[in-house]
């Protein structure tokens, strides 16, 4: 099994719908992150979490919310999806004490029509 | 605010050549720097992680160097192969004092190795 698993892999949704992207990890890391990737813009940080009780906004948090259900689970929600949220979304974990490298999931391709 | 720039944006070379990808960053107070590979529509695979105190890291045909004082890193790929074709991303992590965290990414170098 992958260290960081994202579901679903692909999703098409309609404008105005609520959608949740899920992430689970087996790395045992406390820190988890959500990024989005857009052509020409690169990867940008949406939210990050240091632990279950510590959630922080990233560079582009507007229109998104997150929930850290457990150390291993971090979900991203779009409360009312809009077309410019069409992107590739990545979940990641890191271990600051173990060199600080990041491990990424395989991504969720979200299309809002 | 940290900014990461990768040059060139795209590169196409014949198989077997040695090549260098460049990454520069504006704030030298980094914690570490990580090189990733991304295949089209896929996730990010970590290639090399260099701590701020290190000068280089090697893995197989890959060698990454770090010059923190000048804000530069290079990824050297020896004896390139068609399977090396991908987008290569450079990302820096700052010290998380004050609670901030996260990677700052460059926009990547799209590499094509011609058979």
Coordinates of N, CA and C in Angstrom, one line a residue:
Chain A
X1 N 0.8 -1.2 0.0 CA 0.0 0.0 0.0 C 0.9 1.2 0.0
X2 N 0.3 2.3 -0.6 CA 1.1 3.5 -0.7 C 1.1 4.2 0.7
X3 N 2.2 5.0 0.9 CA 2.4 5.6 2.2 C 1.3 6.7 2.4
X4 N 1.0 7.4 1.3 CA -0.1 8.4 1.4 C -1.1 8.1 0.3
X5 N -2.3 7.9 0.7 CA -3.4 7.5 -0.2 C -4.5 8.5 -0.3
X6 N -4.8 8.9 -1.5 CA -5.8 9.9 -1.7 C -7.0 9.3 -2.4
X7 N -8.2 9.6 -2.0 CA -9.4 9.2 -2.7 C -10.4 10.4 -2.9
X8 N -11.1 10.5 -4.0 CA -11.0 9.6 -5.2 C -9.8 10.0 -6.0
X9 N -9.4 9.3 -7.0 CA -8.4 9.6 -7.9 C -8.8 10.7 -9.0
X10 N -10.1 10.6 -9.4 CA -10.7 11.5 -10.3 C -12.1 11.8 -9.9
X11 N -12.5 13.1 -10.1 CA -13.8 13.4 -9.7 C -14.3 14.6 -10.6
X12 N -15.5 14.4 -11.1 CA -16.2 15.5 -11.8 C -17.4 15.9 -11.0
X13 N -17.5 17.2 -10.8 CA -18.7 17.6 -10.0 C -19.2 18.9 -10.6
X14 N -20.4 19.2 -10.2 CA -21.1 20.4 -10.7 C -20.9 21.6 -9.8
X15 N -20.9 22.8 -10.5 CA -20.8 24.0 -9.7 C -21.8 24.1 -8.6
X16 N -21.4 24.5 -7.4 CA -22.3 24.6 -6.3 C -22.4 23.4 -5.4
X17 N -21.9 22.3 -5.8 CA -21.9 21.1 -5.0 C -20.8 21.1 -4.0
X18 N -21.1 20.4 -2.9 CA -20.1 20.2 -1.8 C -19.3 18.9 -2.1
X19 N -18.0 19.0 -2.0 CA -17.2 17.8 -2.3 C -16.1 17.6 -1.3
X20 N -15.8 16.4 -0.9 CA -14.7 16.1 0.0 C -13.7 15.2 -0.6
X21 N -12.4 15.6 -0.5 CA -11.3 14.8 -0.9 C -10.6 14.2 0.4
X22 N -10.3 13.0 0.3 CA -9.8 12.3 1.5 C -8.3 11.9 1.3
X23 N -7.6 11.9 2.5 CA -6.2 11.5 2.5 C -6.0 10.7 3.7
X24 N -5.2 9.6 3.6 CA -4.8 8.9 4.7 C -3.3 8.5 4.6
X25 N -2.6 8.4 5.7 CA -1.2 8.1 5.6 C -0.8 7.0 6.6
X26 N 0.2 6.2 6.2 CA 0.8 5.2 7.1 C 2.2 5.5 7.5
X27 N 2.6 6.8 7.3 CA 4.0 7.2 7.7 C 4.1 7.4 9.2
X28 N 3.0 7.7 9.9 CA 3.1 8.0 11.3 C 3.5 9.4 11.5
X29 N 3.4 10.3 10.5 CA 3.9 11.7 10.6 C 2.7 12.5 11.2
X30 N 3.1 13.5 12.0 CA 2.1 14.4 12.6 C 1.7 15.4 11.6
X31 N 2.6 15.9 10.7 CA 2.3 17.0 9.9 C 1.7 16.5 8.5
X32 N 0.6 17.2 8.1 CA -0.1 16.8 6.9 C -0.5 18.1 6.2
X33 N -0.6 18.0 4.8 CA -0.7 19.2 4.0 C -1.7 18.9 2.8
X34 N -2.3 20.0 2.3 CA -3.0 19.9 1.1 C -2.5 21.0 0.2
X35 N -2.2 20.6 -1.1 CA -1.7 21.5 -2.1 C -2.6 21.3 -3.3
X36 N -2.6 22.4 -4.2 CA -3.3 22.3 -5.5 C -2.2 22.7 -6.5
X37 N -2.4 22.0 -7.7 CA -1.4 22.3 -8.8 C -2.2 22.7 -10.0
X38 N -1.8 23.8 -10.5 CA -2.4 24.4 -11.7 C -1.4 24.6 -12.8
X39 N -1.7 24.4 -14.0 CA -0.7 24.6 -15.1 C -0.2 26.0 -15.1
X40 N 1.1 26.2 -15.1 CA 1.7 27.6 -15.1 C 1.8 28.2 -13.8
X41 N 1.1 27.7 -12.8 CA 1.2 28.3 -11.4 C 1.9 27.4 -10.4
X42 N 2.2 26.2 -10.8 CA 2.9 25.3 -9.9 C 2.0 24.8 -8.7
X43 N 2.7 24.3 -7.7 CA 1.9 23.8 -6.5 C 1.8 24.9 -5.5
X44 N 0.6 25.1 -4.9 CA 0.4 26.1 -3.9 C -0.3 25.4 -2.7
X45 N 0.1 25.9 -1.5 CA -0.3 25.3 -0.2 C -1.7 25.8 0.1
X46 N -2.7 24.9 0.4 CA -4.0 25.3 0.8 C -4.2 25.3 2.3
X47 N -3.9 24.2 3.0 CA -4.0 24.1 4.4 C -2.9 23.1 4.9
X48 N -2.5 23.3 6.2 CA -1.6 22.3 6.8 C -2.0 22.1 8.2
X49 N -1.5 21.0 8.7 CA -1.9 20.6 10.1 C -0.7 20.0 10.8
X50 N -0.4 20.5 12.0 CA 0.7 20.0 12.8 C 0.3 18.8 13.6
X51 N -1.0 18.8 14.0 CA -1.5 17.6 14.7 C -3.0 17.7 14.6
X52 N -3.7 16.8 15.3 CA -5.2 16.8 15.2 C -5.8 18.1 15.7
X53 N -5.2 18.8 16.6 CA -5.8 20.0 17.1 C -5.2 21.3 16.5
X54 N -4.3 21.2 15.6 CA -3.6 22.4 15.1 C -3.7 22.4 13.6
X55 N -4.6 23.3 13.1 CA -4.9 23.5 11.7 C -4.5 24.9 11.3
X56 N -3.9 25.1 10.1 CA -3.4 26.4 9.7 C -3.7 26.6 8.2
X57 N -4.0 27.9 7.9 CA -4.3 28.2 6.5 C -3.0 28.4 5.8
X58 N -3.0 28.0 4.5 CA -1.9 28.2 3.7 C -2.1 29.4 2.8
X59 N -1.4 29.4 1.7 CA -1.4 30.6 0.7 C -2.8 30.8 0.1
X60 N -3.6 29.8 -0.1 CA -4.8 29.9 -0.9 C -6.0 29.2 -0.3
X61 N -6.3 29.5 1.0 CA -7.3 28.7 1.7 C -8.8 29.1 1.4
X62 N -9.0 30.3 0.8 CA -10.4 30.7 0.6 C -11.1 29.7 -0.3
X63 N -12.3 29.4 0.1 CA -13.2 28.4 -0.6 C -13.0 27.0 -0.2
X64 N -12.0 26.8 0.7 CA -11.7 25.4 1.2 C -11.8 25.3 2.7
X65 N -12.1 24.1 3.2 CA -12.0 23.8 4.6 C -11.4 22.4 4.8
X66 N -10.9 22.2 6.0 CA -10.2 20.9 6.2 C -10.7 20.3 7.5
X67 N -10.5 19.0 7.7 CA -10.7 18.3 8.9 C -9.6 17.3 9.2
X68 N -9.1 17.3 10.4 CA -8.1 16.3 10.7 C -8.7 15.4 11.7
X69 N -9.2 14.2 11.2 CA -10.0 13.3 12.0 C -9.1 12.5 12.9
X70 N -7.9 12.3 12.5 CA -7.0 11.5 13.3 C -5.6 11.8 12.8
X71 N -4.6 11.3 13.5 CA -3.2 11.5 13.0 C -3.1 11.1 11.5
X72 N -3.7 10.0 11.2 CA -3.5 9.5 9.8 C -4.5 10.0 8.8
X73 N -5.4 10.8 9.1 CA -6.5 11.2 8.2 C -6.7 12.7 8.1
X74 N -6.7 13.3 6.9 CA -6.8 14.7 6.7 C -7.6 14.9 5.4
X75 N -8.8 15.5 5.6 CA -9.7 15.7 4.4 C -9.8 17.1 4.1
X76 N -10.0 17.3 2.8 CA -10.2 18.7 2.2 C -11.6 18.8 1.7
X77 N -12.3 19.9 2.0 CA -13.7 20.1 1.5 C -13.8 21.4 0.7
X78 N -14.6 21.3 -0.4 CA -15.0 22.4 -1.1 C -16.5 22.6 -0.8
X79 N -16.8 23.6 -0.1 CA -18.2 23.8 0.4 C -19.2 24.0 -0.8
X80 N -18.7 24.8 -1.7 CA -19.6 25.1 -2.9 C -18.6 25.3 -4.1
X81 N -18.4 24.2 -4.8 CA -17.4 24.1 -5.8 C -17.7 25.1 -6.9
X82 N -16.6 25.7 -7.4 CA -16.7 26.6 -8.6 C -15.6 26.2 -9.6
X83 N -15.9 26.5 -10.9 CA -15.0 26.0 -12.0 C -13.5 26.3 -11.8
X84 N -13.2 27.5 -11.2 CA -11.7 27.8 -11.0 C -11.1 27.0 -9.9
X85 N -11.8 26.1 -9.3 CA -11.2 25.1 -8.4 C -10.9 23.8 -9.1
X86 N -11.1 23.8 -10.4 CA -10.6 22.6 -11.2 C -9.1 22.6 -11.2
X87 N -8.5 21.5 -10.7 CA -7.1 21.4 -10.5 C -6.7 20.0 -10.1
X88 N -5.4 19.8 -9.9 CA -4.9 18.5 -9.4 C -4.6 18.8 -7.9
X89 N -5.1 18.0 -7.0 CA -5.0 18.2 -5.6 C -4.1 17.1 -5.0
X90 N -3.1 17.6 -4.2 CA -2.2 16.6 -3.6 C -2.2 16.8 -2.0
X91 N -2.2 15.6 -1.4 CA -2.0 15.5 0.0 C -0.5 15.1 0.3
X92 N 0.1 15.6 1.4 CA 1.4 15.3 1.7 C 1.6 15.2 3.2
X93 N 2.7 14.5 3.6 CA 3.1 14.4 5.0 C 4.5 14.8 5.1
X94 N 5.0 15.2 6.3 CA 6.4 15.4 6.6 C 6.7 15.0 8.0
X95 N 8.0 14.7 8.2 CA 8.5 14.4 9.5 C 9.6 15.4 9.9
X96 N 9.3 16.5 10.6 CA 10.4 17.5 10.8 C 11.6 17.0 11.5
X97 N 11.4 15.9 12.3 CA 12.5 15.4 13.1 C 13.4 14.4 12.3
X98 N 12.9 14.0 11.2 CA 13.6 12.9 10.4 C 14.1 13.5 9.1
X99 N 14.6 14.7 9.2 CA 15.2 15.3 8.0 C 14.2 16.2 7.3
X100 N 12.9 16.1 7.6 CA 12.0 17.1 7.0 C 11.5 16.9 5.6
X101 N 11.8 15.7 5.0 CA 11.4 15.5 3.7 C 9.9 15.2 3.6
X102 N 9.3 15.6 2.5 CA 7.9 15.4 2.2 C 7.6 14.1 1.4
X103 N 6.4 13.5 1.7 CA 5.9 12.4 0.9 C 4.6 12.8 0.4
X104 N 4.4 12.7 -0.9 CA 3.1 13.1 -1.5 C 2.3 11.9 -1.9
X105 N 1.0 12.1 -1.9 CA 0.1 11.1 -2.5 C 0.0 11.2 -4.0
X106 N -0.7 10.4 -4.6 CA -0.8 10.3 -6.1 C -1.7 11.4 -6.7
X107 N -2.4 12.1 -5.9 CA -3.2 13.2 -6.4 C -4.7 12.9 -6.7
X108 N -5.5 13.9 -6.6 CA -6.9 13.8 -7.1 C -7.1 14.8 -8.1
X109 N -7.6 14.4 -9.3 CA -7.9 15.3 -10.4 C -9.4 15.7 -10.2
X110 N -9.6 16.9 -9.9 CA -11.0 17.4 -9.7 C -11.3 18.4 -10.9
X111 N -12.5 18.1 -11.4 CA -13.1 19.0 -12.5 C -14.4 19.5 -12.0
X112 N -14.6 20.8 -12.0 CA -15.8 21.4 -11.7 C -16.5 22.0 -12.9
X113 N -17.7 21.5 -13.3 CA -18.3 21.9 -14.5 C -19.5 22.8 -14.2
Chain B
X1 N 9.0 37.1 1.2 CA 8.3 35.8 0.8 C 9.3 35.1 -0.1
X2 N 9.4 33.8 0.2 CA 10.4 32.9 -0.6 C 9.9 32.8 -2.0
X3 N 10.8 32.9 -3.0 CA 10.4 32.6 -4.4 C 11.5 31.6 -4.9
X4 N 11.0 30.7 -5.7 CA 11.8 29.6 -6.2 C 11.7 29.7 -7.8
X5 N 12.8 29.7 -8.4 CA 12.8 29.8 -9.9 C 13.6 28.6 -10.5
X6 N 13.1 28.0 -11.5 CA 13.8 26.9 -12.1 C 14.0 27.2 -13.6
X7 N 15.3 27.0 -14.0 CA 15.7 27.3 -15.3 C 16.5 26.1 -15.9
X8 N 16.2 25.6 -17.1 CA 15.2 26.1 -18.0 C 13.8 25.6 -17.7
X9 N 12.8 26.2 -18.3 CA 11.5 25.7 -18.1 C 11.3 24.4 -18.9
X10 N 12.0 24.2 -20.0 CA 11.9 23.0 -20.8 C 13.2 22.7 -21.4
X11 N 13.5 21.4 -21.6 CA 14.8 21.0 -22.1 C 14.6 19.7 -22.9
X12 N 15.1 19.6 -24.0 CA 15.1 18.4 -24.8 C 16.5 18.0 -25.3
X13 N 16.9 16.8 -24.9 CA 18.3 16.4 -25.3 C 18.3 15.0 -25.8
X14 N 19.3 14.6 -26.5 CA 19.4 13.2 -27.0 C 19.8 12.3 -25.8
X15 N 19.4 11.1 -25.9 CA 19.7 10.1 -24.9 C 21.3 10.0 -24.8
X16 N 21.7 9.8 -23.5 CA 23.1 9.6 -23.2 C 23.8 10.8 -22.7
X17 N 23.2 12.0 -23.0 CA 23.8 13.2 -22.5 C 23.7 13.4 -21.0
X18 N 24.7 14.1 -20.5 CA 24.7 14.5 -19.1 C 24.0 15.9 -19.1
X19 N 23.2 16.2 -18.1 CA 22.5 17.5 -18.1 C 22.4 18.0 -16.7
X20 N 22.1 19.3 -16.6 CA 22.0 20.1 -15.4 C 20.8 20.9 -15.3
X21 N 20.0 20.7 -14.3 CA 18.8 21.5 -14.1 C 19.1 22.5 -12.9
X22 N 18.6 23.7 -13.1 CA 19.0 24.7 -12.1 C 17.8 25.2 -11.3
X23 N 18.0 25.5 -10.0 CA 17.0 26.0 -9.1 C 17.6 27.1 -8.3
X24 N 16.9 28.3 -8.2 CA 17.4 29.4 -7.4 C 16.3 29.8 -6.4
X25 N 16.7 30.3 -5.2 CA 15.7 30.7 -4.3 C 16.2 32.1 -3.7
X26 N 15.2 32.9 -3.2 CA 15.5 34.2 -2.8 C 15.9 34.4 -1.4
X27 N 15.4 33.5 -0.5 CA 15.7 33.6 0.9 C 16.6 32.4 1.3
X28 N 17.8 32.7 1.7 CA 18.7 31.6 2.0 C 18.6 30.9 3.3
X29 N 17.6 31.4 4.1 CA 17.4 30.8 5.5 C 16.5 29.5 5.4
X30 N 17.0 28.6 4.6 CA 16.1 27.4 4.3 C 16.5 26.3 5.3
X31 N 15.5 25.4 5.5 CA 15.7 24.2 6.4 C 16.3 23.1 5.5
X32 N 15.6 22.9 4.4 CA 16.1 21.9 3.4 C 15.6 22.2 2.0
X33 N 16.1 21.4 1.1 CA 15.7 21.6 -0.3 C 15.4 20.2 -0.8
X34 N 14.4 20.0 -1.6 CA 14.0 18.7 -2.1 C 13.7 18.7 -3.6
X35 N 14.3 17.8 -4.3 CA 14.0 17.6 -5.7 C 13.0 16.5 -5.9
X36 N 12.0 16.8 -6.7 CA 10.9 15.8 -7.1 C 10.9 15.6 -8.6
X37 N 10.3 14.4 -8.9 CA 10.0 14.1 -10.3 C 8.5 13.9 -10.4
X38 N 7.9 14.4 -11.5 CA 6.5 14.3 -11.7 C 6.3 13.8 -13.1
X39 N 5.6 12.7 -13.3 CA 5.2 12.2 -14.6 C 3.8 12.8 -14.9
X40 N 3.5 13.0 -16.2 CA 2.3 13.7 -16.6 C 1.0 13.2 -15.8
X41 N 0.3 14.1 -15.2 CA -0.9 13.7 -14.5 C -0.7 12.8 -13.2
X42 N 0.5 12.7 -12.8 CA 0.8 11.8 -11.7 C 1.3 12.5 -10.5
X43 N 1.6 11.8 -9.4 CA 2.0 12.4 -8.2 C 3.5 12.8 -8.2
X44 N 4.0 13.3 -7.1 CA 5.4 13.7 -7.0 C 6.2 12.6 -6.3
X45 N 7.3 12.2 -6.9 CA 8.2 11.2 -6.4 C 9.5 12.0 -5.9
X46 N 9.8 11.8 -4.6 CA 11.0 12.4 -4.1 C 12.2 11.8 -4.7
X47 N 13.2 12.6 -5.2 CA 14.4 12.2 -5.7 C 15.6 12.3 -4.7
X48 N 15.7 13.5 -4.2 CA 16.8 13.8 -3.3 C 16.4 14.9 -2.3
X49 N 16.9 14.8 -1.1 CA 16.6 15.7 0.0 C 18.0 16.2 0.5
X50 N 18.2 17.5 0.5 CA 19.4 18.1 1.0 C 19.1 19.0 2.2
X51 N 19.8 18.7 3.3 CA 19.6 19.5 4.5 C 20.4 20.8 4.3
X52 N 20.1 21.9 5.0 CA 20.7 23.2 4.8 C 22.2 23.1 5.1
X53 N 22.6 22.1 6.0 CA 24.0 22.0 6.3 C 24.8 21.2 5.3
X54 N 24.2 20.6 4.4 CA 24.8 19.7 3.4 C 25.2 20.4 2.1
X55 N 26.1 19.9 1.4 CA 26.5 20.5 0.1 C 25.9 19.7 -1.1
X56 N 25.8 18.4 -0.9 CA 25.3 17.6 -2.0 C 24.7 16.3 -1.5
X57 N 23.9 15.7 -2.4 CA 23.4 14.3 -2.2 C 23.4 13.6 -3.5
X58 N 23.6 12.3 -3.4 CA 23.7 11.5 -4.6 C 22.8 10.3 -4.5
X59 N 22.2 9.9 -5.6 CA 21.4 8.7 -5.7 C 21.5 8.2 -7.1
X60 N 22.2 7.1 -7.3 CA 22.4 6.5 -8.6 C 23.0 7.5 -9.6
X61 N 22.3 7.8 -10.7 CA 22.8 8.7 -11.7 C 22.5 10.2 -11.4
X62 N 21.8 10.4 -10.3 CA 21.4 11.8 -9.9 C 22.4 12.3 -8.8
X63 N 22.7 13.6 -9.0 CA 23.5 14.3 -7.9 C 22.9 15.7 -7.8
X64 N 22.6 16.1 -6.6 CA 22.0 17.4 -6.3 C 23.0 18.2 -5.4
X65 N 23.3 19.4 -5.8 CA 24.1 20.2 -5.0 C 23.4 21.4 -4.4
X66 N 23.9 21.9 -3.3 CA 23.2 23.1 -2.7 C 24.3 24.1 -2.3
X67 N 24.1 25.3 -2.7 CA 24.9 26.5 -2.3 C 24.0 27.5 -1.6
X68 N 23.8 27.3 -0.3 CA 22.8 28.1 0.4 C 23.1 29.6 0.3
X69 N 24.3 29.9 0.4 CA 24.7 31.4 0.5 C 24.3 32.1 -0.8
X70 N 24.4 31.4 -1.9 CA 24.1 32.1 -3.2 C 22.7 31.8 -3.6
X71 N 22.0 30.9 -2.8 CA 20.6 30.6 -3.1 C 20.4 29.8 -4.4
X72 N 21.2 28.8 -4.5 CA 21.2 27.9 -5.7 C 21.3 26.5 -5.4
X73 N 20.6 25.7 -6.3 CA 20.8 24.2 -6.3 C 20.8 23.7 -7.7
X74 N 21.5 22.7 -7.9 CA 21.5 22.1 -9.3 C 21.2 20.6 -9.1
X75 N 20.6 20.1 -10.1 CA 20.3 18.6 -10.2 C 21.0 18.1 -11.4
X76 N 22.0 17.3 -11.2 CA 22.8 16.7 -12.3 C 22.3 15.3 -12.6
X77 N 22.0 15.1 -13.9 CA 21.6 13.7 -14.4 C 22.6 13.2 -15.3
X78 N 23.2 12.1 -15.0 CA 24.3 11.5 -15.8 C 23.7 10.5 -16.7
X79 N 24.2 10.4 -17.9 CA 23.9 9.4 -18.9 C 22.4 9.3 -19.1
X80 N 21.7 10.4 -19.5 CA 20.3 10.4 -19.5 C 19.6 9.3 -20.4
X81 N 18.4 8.9 -20.0 CA 17.7 7.8 -20.6 C 16.3 8.3 -20.9
X82 N 15.6 7.7 -21.9 CA 14.3 8.2 -22.2 C 13.3 8.1 -21.0
X83 N 13.6 7.1 -20.1 CA 12.7 7.0 -18.9 C 12.9 8.2 -18.0
X84 N 13.9 9.0 -18.2 CA 14.1 10.2 -17.3 C 13.2 11.3 -17.7
X85 N 12.5 11.2 -18.8 CA 11.6 12.2 -19.3 C 10.5 12.4 -18.3
X86 N 10.3 13.6 -17.8 CA 9.4 14.0 -16.8 C 9.5 15.5 -16.5
X87 N 8.7 16.0 -15.5 CA 8.9 17.3 -15.0 C 9.6 17.2 -13.7
X88 N 10.7 18.0 -13.5 CA 11.5 18.0 -12.3 C 11.2 19.3 -11.5
X89 N 10.8 19.1 -10.3 CA 10.4 20.2 -9.4 C 11.4 20.3 -8.3
X90 N 11.7 21.6 -8.0 CA 12.6 21.9 -6.9 C 11.7 22.6 -5.8
X91 N 11.9 22.3 -4.5 CA 11.1 22.9 -3.5 C 11.9 23.1 -2.2
X92 N 11.7 24.2 -1.6 CA 12.5 24.6 -0.4 C 11.5 24.7 0.8
X93 N 12.1 24.3 1.9 CA 11.3 24.3 3.2 C 12.1 25.3 4.1
X94 N 11.3 26.2 4.7 CA 11.9 27.2 5.6 C 11.8 26.6 7.0
X95 N 12.6 27.2 7.9 CA 12.4 26.9 9.3 C 11.1 27.3 9.8
X96 N 10.4 26.4 10.6 CA 9.0 26.7 10.9 C 8.8 27.5 12.2
X97 N 9.7 28.4 12.4 CA 9.5 29.3 13.6 C 8.3 30.1 13.4
X98 N 7.5 30.3 14.5 CA 6.3 31.1 14.4 C 5.1 30.3 13.9
X99 N 5.3 29.0 13.7 CA 4.2 28.2 13.2 C 4.0 28.0 11.8
X100 N 4.8 28.8 11.0 CA 4.6 28.6 9.5 C 5.3 27.3 9.0
X101 N 4.7 26.8 8.0 CA 5.3 25.6 7.4 C 4.9 25.4 6.0
X102 N 5.4 24.5 5.3 CA 5.1 24.2 3.9 C 6.2 24.4 3.0
X103 N 6.1 23.8 1.8 CA 7.2 23.9 0.8 C 6.8 25.0 -0.1
X104 N 7.8 25.7 -0.7 CA 7.7 26.6 -1.8 C 8.3 25.9 -3.0
X105 N 7.5 25.8 -4.0 CA 7.9 25.1 -5.2 C 8.3 26.0 -6.4
X106 N 9.2 25.6 -7.2 CA 9.4 26.2 -8.5 C 8.4 25.7 -9.4
X107 N 8.4 26.2 -10.6 CA 7.4 25.8 -11.6 C 7.8 24.6 -12.4
X108 N 9.1 24.2 -12.2 CA 9.5 22.9 -12.8 C 10.3 23.1 -14.1
X109 N 11.0 22.1 -14.4 CA 11.7 21.9 -15.7 C 11.1 20.7 -16.4
X110 N 10.5 20.9 -17.6 CA 10.0 19.8 -18.3 C 11.1 19.2 -19.2
X111 N 11.4 18.0 -18.9 CA 12.6 17.3 -19.6 C 12.1 16.3 -20.5
X112 N 12.6 16.3 -21.7 CA 12.4 15.3 -22.7 C 13.7 14.7 -23.2
X113 N 13.9 13.4 -23.1 CA 15.1 12.7 -23.5 C 14.7 12.0 -24.8
X114 N 15.4 12.3 -25.9 CA 15.1 11.8 -27.2 C 15.8 10.4 -27.4
X115 N 15.1 9.4 -27.8 CA 15.8 8.1 -28.0 C 16.8 8.1 -29.1

